[in-house]
Amino acid sequence: MSFLSKGPKGISGGSQAAKILMTTTHNEVSVYEIGYLIVSAIPEEKVPEEADAVKKIIVDAGATVITDETPHREQLAYTISKKNLSGGYERHDNAYFGWIKFELGSDKIETVKKAVELLPSVLRALLVSTVREDTYLGKRAPALVPVSFVPIAPATISGALTDDRKDIVPATVEEMDKSIDNMVKEGI
Amino acid sequence: MKKQCYFSQHNIKHIDYKDTEVLKKFLNPHGRILSRKRTGIAAKYQRQLAMAVKRARFMGLLPYVAS
């Protein structure tokens, strides 16, 4: 399962110009981001070492690291299974999630992806094509305000006290009882 | 009254799959993506949102099905 965008589509094959375009776009440098999950069985103090192993693969391929985040423990939304070396399956409900944003030629990206996925401590990895600028909002994310909500001024609510009605005093329970009795007597 | 797009309003140009708190605002209690009819998001951002949610699900940050 891969969500990596493979570059421009719709290049018509056959013509020389198209072939040149395909070879030139094939090696162009792009910004990528790899997100990875490290198995929770690894002790917390050894997680930076595993993160460095992922970073080493990327740097060794000739990439320039732009930004990264060291893995932090995350409760997974569902159980992820991984086949271990003995052939059995390990089930994981927690994992360390980290990511690295880097710049690399598109010809080397597939080898980097496969190398990261093959690391025994990596539970899952996702490679995406992205932009250089920071896209991660984190805690800066603005709160969702219902856009259809417009606060109504108290004066516009029907029945609310307007300036000329402020002197009206609310009726007491006794007064209300008396007025109801009068209405009953009058036969309304 | 015409609803306004959350992402256009806050000048968010790219939707990141790691922003799970933002993505959760556009999911129903079952974890399904809400329609743009409900949320008022522009078509451009609805496409980005769908991609980001699917990436977050793959990484186990969001559920495929929530009970």
PDB file of N, CA and C in Angstrom, chain A residues 169-180 182:
ATOM      1  N   VAL A 169     -41.773  45.781  35.987  1.00  0.00           N
ATOM      2  CA  VAL A 169     -41.304  44.881  37.051  1.00  0.00           C
ATOM      3  C   VAL A 169     -41.982  43.525  36.856  1.00  0.00           C
ATOM      4  N   PRO A 170     -41.246  42.425  36.913  1.00  0.00           N
ATOM      5  CA  PRO A 170     -41.878  41.110  36.750  1.00  0.00           C
ATOM      6  C   PRO A 170     -42.916  40.850  37.844  1.00  0.00           C
ATOM      7  N   ALA A 171     -44.002  40.171  37.484  1.00  0.00           N
ATOM      8  CA  ALA A 171     -45.101  39.913  38.426  1.00  0.00           C
ATOM      9  C   ALA A 171     -44.706  38.830  39.419  1.00  0.00           C
ATOM     10  N   THR A 172     -45.232  38.951  40.640  1.00  0.00           N
ATOM     11  CA  THR A 172     -44.966  37.926  41.662  1.00  0.00           C
ATOM     12  C   THR A 172     -45.972  36.784  41.471  1.00  0.00           C
ATOM     13  N   VAL A 173     -45.759  35.687  42.183  1.00  0.00           N
ATOM     14  CA  VAL A 173     -46.630  34.511  42.073  1.00  0.00           C
ATOM     15  C   VAL A 173     -48.049  34.860  42.532  1.00  0.00           C
ATOM     16  N   GLU A 174     -48.166  35.657  43.641  1.00  0.00           N
ATOM     17  CA  GLU A 174     -49.476  36.024  44.185  1.00  0.00           C
ATOM     18  C   GLU A 174     -50.265  36.853  43.166  1.00  0.00           C
ATOM     19  N   GLU A 175     -49.550  37.798  42.540  1.00  0.00           N
ATOM     20  CA  GLU A 175     -50.208  38.663  41.540  1.00  0.00           C
ATOM     21  C   GLU A 175     -50.710  37.846  40.351  1.00  0.00           C
ATOM     22  N   MET A 176     -49.893  36.878  39.960  1.00  0.00           N
ATOM     23  CA  MET A 176     -50.275  36.026  38.825  1.00  0.00           C
ATOM     24  C   MET A 176     -51.498  35.175  39.170  1.00  0.00           C
ATOM     25  N   ASP A 177     -51.517  34.619  40.437  1.00  0.00           N
ATOM     26  CA  ASP A 177     -52.662  33.817  40.897  1.00  0.00           C
ATOM     27  C   ASP A 177     -53.936  34.653  40.894  1.00  0.00           C
ATOM     28  N   LYS A 178     -53.784  35.920  41.376  1.00  0.00           N
ATOM     29  CA  LYS A 178     -54.946  36.826  41.456  1.00  0.00           C
ATOM     30  C   LYS A 178     -55.495  37.101  40.065  1.00  0.00           C
ATOM     31  N   SER A 179     -54.590  37.350  39.119  1.00  0.00           N
ATOM     32  CA  SER A 179     -55.038  37.679  37.757  1.00  0.00           C
ATOM     33  C   SER A 179     -55.697  36.459  37.092  1.00  0.00           C
ATOM     34  N   ILE A 180     -55.214  35.259  37.399  1.00  0.00           N
ATOM     35  CA  ILE A 180     -55.823  34.038  36.849  1.00  0.00           C
ATOM     36  C   ILE A 180     -57.230  33.845  37.424  1.00  0.00           C
ATOM     37  N   ASN A 182     -59.226  36.177  38.531  1.00  0.00           N
ATOM     38  CA  ASN A 182     -60.082  37.186  37.900  1.00  0.00           C
ATOM     39  C   ASN A 182     -60.546  36.730  36.519  1.00  0.00           C
TER      40      ASN A 182
END
